[in-house]
Coordinates of C-alpha atoms in Angstrom, one line a residue:
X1366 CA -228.6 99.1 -96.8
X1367 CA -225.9 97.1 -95.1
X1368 CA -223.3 99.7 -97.0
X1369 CA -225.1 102.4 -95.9
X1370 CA -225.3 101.1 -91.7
X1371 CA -221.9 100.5 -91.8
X1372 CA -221.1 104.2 -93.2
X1373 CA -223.1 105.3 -90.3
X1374 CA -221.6 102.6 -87.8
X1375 CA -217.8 104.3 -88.1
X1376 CA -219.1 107.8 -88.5
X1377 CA -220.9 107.9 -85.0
X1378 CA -217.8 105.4 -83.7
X1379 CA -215.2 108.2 -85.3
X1380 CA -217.0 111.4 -84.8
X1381 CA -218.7 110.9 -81.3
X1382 CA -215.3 108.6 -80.2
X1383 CA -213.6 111.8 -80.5
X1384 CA -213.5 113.9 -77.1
X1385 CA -215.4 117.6 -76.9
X1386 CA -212.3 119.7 -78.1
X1387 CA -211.3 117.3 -81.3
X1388 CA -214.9 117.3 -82.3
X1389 CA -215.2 121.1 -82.1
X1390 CA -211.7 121.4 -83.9
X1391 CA -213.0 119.3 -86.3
X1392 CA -216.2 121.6 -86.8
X1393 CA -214.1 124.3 -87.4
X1394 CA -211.8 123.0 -89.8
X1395 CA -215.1 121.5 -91.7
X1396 CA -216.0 125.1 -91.8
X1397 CA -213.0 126.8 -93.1
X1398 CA -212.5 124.0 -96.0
X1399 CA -215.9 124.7 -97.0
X1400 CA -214.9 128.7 -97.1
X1401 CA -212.1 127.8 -98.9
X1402 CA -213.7 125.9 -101.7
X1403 CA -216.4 128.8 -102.0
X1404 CA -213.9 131.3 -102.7
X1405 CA -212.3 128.6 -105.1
X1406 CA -215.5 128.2 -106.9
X1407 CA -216.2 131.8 -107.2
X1408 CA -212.8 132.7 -108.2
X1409 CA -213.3 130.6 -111.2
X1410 CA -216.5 132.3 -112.0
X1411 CA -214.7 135.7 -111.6
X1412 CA -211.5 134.7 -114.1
X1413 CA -214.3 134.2 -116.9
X1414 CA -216.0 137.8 -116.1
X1415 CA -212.8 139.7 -116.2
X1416 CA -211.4 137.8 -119.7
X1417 CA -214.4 139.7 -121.3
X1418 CA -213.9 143.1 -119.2
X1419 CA -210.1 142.9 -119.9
X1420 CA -210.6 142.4 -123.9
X1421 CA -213.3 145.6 -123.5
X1422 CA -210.3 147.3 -121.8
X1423 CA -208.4 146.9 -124.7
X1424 CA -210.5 147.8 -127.6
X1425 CA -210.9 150.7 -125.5
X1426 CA -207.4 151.9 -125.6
X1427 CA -206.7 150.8 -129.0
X1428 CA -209.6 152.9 -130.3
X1429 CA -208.3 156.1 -127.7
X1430 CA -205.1 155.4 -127.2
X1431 CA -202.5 154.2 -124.5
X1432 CA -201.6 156.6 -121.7
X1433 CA -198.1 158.0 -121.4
X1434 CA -196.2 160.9 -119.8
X1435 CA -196.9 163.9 -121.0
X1436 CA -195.0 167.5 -120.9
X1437 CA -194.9 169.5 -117.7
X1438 CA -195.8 168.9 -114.2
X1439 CA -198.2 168.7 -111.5
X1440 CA -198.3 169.4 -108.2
X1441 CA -200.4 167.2 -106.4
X1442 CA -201.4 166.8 -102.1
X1443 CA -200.5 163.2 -101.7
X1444 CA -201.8 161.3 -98.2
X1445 CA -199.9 158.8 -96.8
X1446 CA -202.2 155.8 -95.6
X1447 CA -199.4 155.1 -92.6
X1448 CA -199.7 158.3 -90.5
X1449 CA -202.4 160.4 -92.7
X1450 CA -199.8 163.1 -92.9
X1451 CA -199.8 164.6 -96.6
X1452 CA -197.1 165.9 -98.5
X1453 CA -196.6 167.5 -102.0
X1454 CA -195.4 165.7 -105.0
X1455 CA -194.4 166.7 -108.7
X1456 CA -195.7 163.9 -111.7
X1457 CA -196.0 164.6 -115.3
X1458 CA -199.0 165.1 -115.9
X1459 CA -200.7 161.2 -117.8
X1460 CA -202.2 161.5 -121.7
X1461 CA -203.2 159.0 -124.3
X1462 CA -201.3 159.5 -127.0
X1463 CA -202.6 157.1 -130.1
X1464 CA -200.7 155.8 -133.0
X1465 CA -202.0 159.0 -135.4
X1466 CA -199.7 161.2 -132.8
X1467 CA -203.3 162.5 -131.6
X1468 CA -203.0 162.9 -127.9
X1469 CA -206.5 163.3 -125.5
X1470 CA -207.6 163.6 -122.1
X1471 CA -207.2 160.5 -119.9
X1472 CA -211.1 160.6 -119.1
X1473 CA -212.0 159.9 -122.2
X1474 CA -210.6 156.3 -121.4
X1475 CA -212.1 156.3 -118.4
X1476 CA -215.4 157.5 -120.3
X1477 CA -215.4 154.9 -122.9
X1478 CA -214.6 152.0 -120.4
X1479 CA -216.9 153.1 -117.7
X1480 CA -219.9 152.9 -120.3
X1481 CA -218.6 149.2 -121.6
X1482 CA -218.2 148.0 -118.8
X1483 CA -220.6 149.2 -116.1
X1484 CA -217.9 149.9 -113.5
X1485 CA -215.9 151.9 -111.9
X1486 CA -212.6 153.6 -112.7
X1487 CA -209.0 154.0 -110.7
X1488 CA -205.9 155.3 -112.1
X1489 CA -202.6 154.7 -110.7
X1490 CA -199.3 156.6 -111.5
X1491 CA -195.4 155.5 -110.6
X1492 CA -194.0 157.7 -108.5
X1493 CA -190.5 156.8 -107.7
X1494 CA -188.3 153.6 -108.2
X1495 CA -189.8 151.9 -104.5
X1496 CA -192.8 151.4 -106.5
X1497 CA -194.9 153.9 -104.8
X1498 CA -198.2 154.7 -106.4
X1499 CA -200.4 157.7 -106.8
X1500 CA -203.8 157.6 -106.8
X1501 CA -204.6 160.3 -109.8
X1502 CA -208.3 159.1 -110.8
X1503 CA -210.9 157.7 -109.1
X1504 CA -214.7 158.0 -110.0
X1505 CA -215.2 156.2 -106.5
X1506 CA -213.3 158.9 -104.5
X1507 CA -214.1 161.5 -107.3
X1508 CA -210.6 162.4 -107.8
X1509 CA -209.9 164.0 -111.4
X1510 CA -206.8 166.0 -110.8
X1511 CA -204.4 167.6 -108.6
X1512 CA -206.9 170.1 -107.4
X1513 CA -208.0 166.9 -105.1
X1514 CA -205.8 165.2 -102.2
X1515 CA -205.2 162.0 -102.9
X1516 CA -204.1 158.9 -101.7
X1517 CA -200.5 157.4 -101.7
X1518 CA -200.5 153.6 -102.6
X1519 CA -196.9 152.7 -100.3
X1520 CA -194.8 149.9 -103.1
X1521 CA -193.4 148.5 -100.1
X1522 CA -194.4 147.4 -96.6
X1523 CA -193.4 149.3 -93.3
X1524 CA -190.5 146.9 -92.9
X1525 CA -189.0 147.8 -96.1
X1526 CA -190.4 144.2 -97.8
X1527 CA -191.8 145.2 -101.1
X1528 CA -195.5 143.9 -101.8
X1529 CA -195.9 141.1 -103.5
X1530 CA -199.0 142.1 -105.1
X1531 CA -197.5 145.0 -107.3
X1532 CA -194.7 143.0 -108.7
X1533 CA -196.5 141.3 -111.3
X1534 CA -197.8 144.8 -112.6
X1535 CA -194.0 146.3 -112.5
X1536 CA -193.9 142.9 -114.9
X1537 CA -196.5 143.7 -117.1
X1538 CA -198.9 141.2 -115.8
X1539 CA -202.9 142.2 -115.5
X1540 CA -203.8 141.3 -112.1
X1541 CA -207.5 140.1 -111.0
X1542 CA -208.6 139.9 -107.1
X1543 CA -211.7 140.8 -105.1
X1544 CA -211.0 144.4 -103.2
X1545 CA -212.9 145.8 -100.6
X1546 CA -213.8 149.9 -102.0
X1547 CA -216.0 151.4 -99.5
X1548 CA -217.3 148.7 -97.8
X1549 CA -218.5 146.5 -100.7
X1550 CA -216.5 144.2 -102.6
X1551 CA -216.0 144.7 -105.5
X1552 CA -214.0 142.7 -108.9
X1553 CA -210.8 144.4 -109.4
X1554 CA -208.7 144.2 -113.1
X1555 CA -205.2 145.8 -112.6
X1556 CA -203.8 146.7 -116.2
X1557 CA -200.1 148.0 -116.2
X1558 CA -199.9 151.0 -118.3
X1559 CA -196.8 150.6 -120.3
X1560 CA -194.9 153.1 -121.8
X1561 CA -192.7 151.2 -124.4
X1562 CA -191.3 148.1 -121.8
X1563 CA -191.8 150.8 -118.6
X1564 CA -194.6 150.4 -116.1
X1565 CA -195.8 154.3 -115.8
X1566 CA -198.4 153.5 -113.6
X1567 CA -202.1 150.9 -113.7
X1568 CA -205.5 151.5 -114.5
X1569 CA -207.8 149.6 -112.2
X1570 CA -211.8 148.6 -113.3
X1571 CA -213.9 147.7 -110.4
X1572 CA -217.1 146.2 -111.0
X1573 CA -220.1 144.8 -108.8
X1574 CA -220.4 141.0 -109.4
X1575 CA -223.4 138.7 -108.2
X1576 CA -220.5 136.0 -107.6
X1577 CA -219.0 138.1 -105.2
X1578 CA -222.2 139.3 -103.0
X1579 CA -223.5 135.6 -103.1
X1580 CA -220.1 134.5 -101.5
X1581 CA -220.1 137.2 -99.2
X1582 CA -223.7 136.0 -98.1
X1583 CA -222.4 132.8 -97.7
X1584 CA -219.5 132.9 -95.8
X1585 CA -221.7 135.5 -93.3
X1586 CA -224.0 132.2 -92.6
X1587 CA -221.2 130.0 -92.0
X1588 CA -220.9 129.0 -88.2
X1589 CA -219.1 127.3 -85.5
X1590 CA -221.7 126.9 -82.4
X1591 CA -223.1 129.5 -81.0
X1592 CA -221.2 132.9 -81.8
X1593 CA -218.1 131.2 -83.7
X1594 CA -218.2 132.8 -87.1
X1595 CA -215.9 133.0 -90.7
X1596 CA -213.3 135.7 -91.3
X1597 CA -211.0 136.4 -93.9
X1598 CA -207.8 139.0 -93.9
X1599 CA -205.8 140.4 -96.3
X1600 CA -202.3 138.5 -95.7
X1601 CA -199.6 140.6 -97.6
X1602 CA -199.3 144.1 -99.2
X1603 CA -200.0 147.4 -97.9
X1604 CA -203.7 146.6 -96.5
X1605 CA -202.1 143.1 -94.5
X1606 CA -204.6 142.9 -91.0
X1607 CA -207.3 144.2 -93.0
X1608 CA -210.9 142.5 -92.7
X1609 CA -212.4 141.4 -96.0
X1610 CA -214.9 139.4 -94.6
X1611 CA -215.6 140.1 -90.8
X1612 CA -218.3 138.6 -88.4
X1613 CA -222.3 140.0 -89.5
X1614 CA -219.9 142.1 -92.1
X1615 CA -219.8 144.7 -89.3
X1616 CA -215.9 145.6 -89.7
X1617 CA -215.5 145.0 -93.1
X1618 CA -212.2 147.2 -93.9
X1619 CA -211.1 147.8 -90.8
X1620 CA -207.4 147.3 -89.7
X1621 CA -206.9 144.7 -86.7
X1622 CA -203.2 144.2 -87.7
X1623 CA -202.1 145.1 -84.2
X1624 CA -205.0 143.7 -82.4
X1625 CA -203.7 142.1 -79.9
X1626 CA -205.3 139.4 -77.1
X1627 CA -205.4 139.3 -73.6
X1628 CA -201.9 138.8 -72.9
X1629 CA -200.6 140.9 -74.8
X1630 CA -199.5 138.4 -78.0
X1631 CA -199.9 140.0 -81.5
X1632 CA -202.6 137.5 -81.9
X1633 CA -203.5 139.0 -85.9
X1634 CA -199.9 138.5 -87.2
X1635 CA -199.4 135.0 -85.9
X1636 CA -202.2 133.9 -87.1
X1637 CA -201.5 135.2 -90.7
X1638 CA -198.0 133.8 -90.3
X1639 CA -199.7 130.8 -89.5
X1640 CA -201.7 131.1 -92.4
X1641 CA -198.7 132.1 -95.0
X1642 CA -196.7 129.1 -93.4
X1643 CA -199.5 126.4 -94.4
X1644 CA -197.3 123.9 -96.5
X1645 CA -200.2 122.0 -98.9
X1646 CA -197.7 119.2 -99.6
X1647 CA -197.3 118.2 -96.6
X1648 CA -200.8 118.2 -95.4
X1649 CA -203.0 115.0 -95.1
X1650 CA -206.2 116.9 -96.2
X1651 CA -206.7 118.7 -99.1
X1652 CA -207.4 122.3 -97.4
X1653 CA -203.9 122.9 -95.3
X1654 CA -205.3 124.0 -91.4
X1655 CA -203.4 125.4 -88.7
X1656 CA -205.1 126.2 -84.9
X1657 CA -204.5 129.1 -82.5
X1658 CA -205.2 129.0 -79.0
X1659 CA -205.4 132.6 -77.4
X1660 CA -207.2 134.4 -74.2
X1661 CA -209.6 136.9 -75.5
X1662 CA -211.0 139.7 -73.5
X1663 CA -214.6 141.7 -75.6
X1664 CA -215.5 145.1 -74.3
X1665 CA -217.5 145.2 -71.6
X1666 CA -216.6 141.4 -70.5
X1667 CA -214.8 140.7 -67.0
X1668 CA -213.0 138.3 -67.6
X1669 CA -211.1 136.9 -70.7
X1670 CA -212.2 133.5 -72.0
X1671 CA -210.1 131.6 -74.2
X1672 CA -210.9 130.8 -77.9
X1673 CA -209.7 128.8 -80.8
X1674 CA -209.0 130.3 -84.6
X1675 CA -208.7 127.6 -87.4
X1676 CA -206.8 129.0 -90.4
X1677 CA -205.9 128.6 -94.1
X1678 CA -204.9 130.5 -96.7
X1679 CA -206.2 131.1 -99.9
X1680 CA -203.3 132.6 -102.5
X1681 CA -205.6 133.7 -105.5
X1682 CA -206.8 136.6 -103.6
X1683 CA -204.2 137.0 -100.6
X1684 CA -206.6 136.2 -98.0
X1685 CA -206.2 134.0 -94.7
X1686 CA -209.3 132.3 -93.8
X1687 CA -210.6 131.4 -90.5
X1688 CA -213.2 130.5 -88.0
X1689 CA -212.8 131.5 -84.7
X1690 CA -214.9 130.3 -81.5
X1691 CA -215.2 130.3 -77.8
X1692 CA -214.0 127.5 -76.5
X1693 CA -216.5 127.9 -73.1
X1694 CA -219.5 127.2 -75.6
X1695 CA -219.0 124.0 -75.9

């Protein structure tokens, strides 16, 4: 009893002693280490999922074959993502070619490992030494061949930086992370296809997982007063300024890269550099924080009112976390 009134005694003395603003700060960064350690937590539960989808992946192709370039070309209508503008490439066209010299249709692959694994099917091609992708399969976008326009996937950013998240497949390296497809998330397995030590191009399985909806669920509940709320973006790559996780899951998807606030201040990119910056060595707390102070004007509002972002940054899947809330609420 007496351990327990003096744990009380020098919380109320430390939490209350603090003035409005520090409490609320603290709220917030409370909020976005708990976020933090949810997505660590289910992360771990994800890694075990895909070591059994990845080993059905590759019975699959050792039973079928691996893809590899085959004779020819095709002419396929490629999209840019940038400026939607489309424009026409030339591949060769992709085969699986097996060990008997037997070659077959790449959906049979797909085929096999859609029915082993429940999920979904993307297949991307190489298309030039920048690391551009093409998207040449997809049962989500139902695109089976160059009759369809497709999708470019850019290798490098609009700056010319290349993205950090393909270089590991150029490597070799099976990359796992959630993805927002449509709106939902969904488990993503990146497997290089290699044609002898060449990266040709990745086949990507998406699956639903429970893990993921129950975390999306929960970060959605997560609050800080009144309307402050839990986001997370995608930091780097191609879809950097994206929404993975947005308030009631309204603008999942969406691009807010150049959002910017009320004065004008590319209020997105700093906080993702703020984010990217987080040194965890240097940091007394376990989660690294940072804070962003910005005027923000909502449709429909008069006036701008200023609010406060918490943020961290959570590497395994490339998102920067926050909790943003109006600083009038309190």
């Amino acid at each position: 009893m007496v351990v327990a009134a003096l744990g009380y005694y020098l919380y109320y003395n430390t939490y209350f002693g603090m003035d409005s603003t520090r409490r609320v700060q603290s709220r917030a960064e409370e909020v976005v280490q708990s976020a933090y350690f949810m997505c660590q937590v289910t992360e771990r539960l994800l890694q075990k999922r895909a070591n059994d989808l990845i080993v059905a992946m590759e019975e699959a192709a050792s039973m079928l074959g691996e893809p590899s370039l085959g004779p020819g070309r095709q002419n396929w209508e490629v999209r840019s993502p940038e400026d939607g503008q489309t424009r026409n490439v030339s591949l060769a066209p992709l085969r699986l070619y097996h060990q008997s010299s037997e070659t077959r249709e790449l959906s049979t692959l797909v085929t096999l490992i859609m029915r082993r694994t429940g999920g979904e099917i993307t297949v991307l091609q190489n298309l030039n030494q920048r690391g551009d992708q093409v998207k040449v399969f997809c049962t989500l976008d139902s695109i089976s061949g160059p009759q369809q326009v497709t999708t470019l996937v850019p290798g490098q950013l609009p700056g010319g930086q290349p993205d950090i998240f393909l270089e590991p497949l150029s490597r070799g390296e099976v990359v796992i992370r959630p993805e927002l497809v449509h709106g939902r998330l969904y488990l993503s397995i990146y497997r290089p296809l290699r044609e002898g030590r060449k990266t040709i191009g990745s086949l990507v399985l998406h699956v639903k997982d429970q893990n993921l909806d129950r975390l999306r669920e929960n970060l959605l509940q997560l609050n800080v007063g009144r309307t402050g709320y839990v986001f997370a973006l995608k930091a780097t790559g191609a879809q950097r300024g994206h929404y993975a996780i947005s308030s009631g899951g309204l603008r999942d998807g969406e691009d807010i890269w150049r959002a910017t606030d009320a004065a004008g201040r590319p209020i997105i990119r700093s906080l993702i550099n703020q984010a990217l910056n987080l040194n965890p060595h240097k940091k007394r707390i376990s989660v690294p924080i940072a804070f962003e102070r910005y005027p923000w004007k909502n449709p429909g509002e008069v006036h701008a009112r200023y609010k406060t972002s918490a943020i961290t940054y959570f590497e395994p899947w490339d998102w920067a976390i926050g909790a943003g809330y109006y600083e009038d609420e309190f």
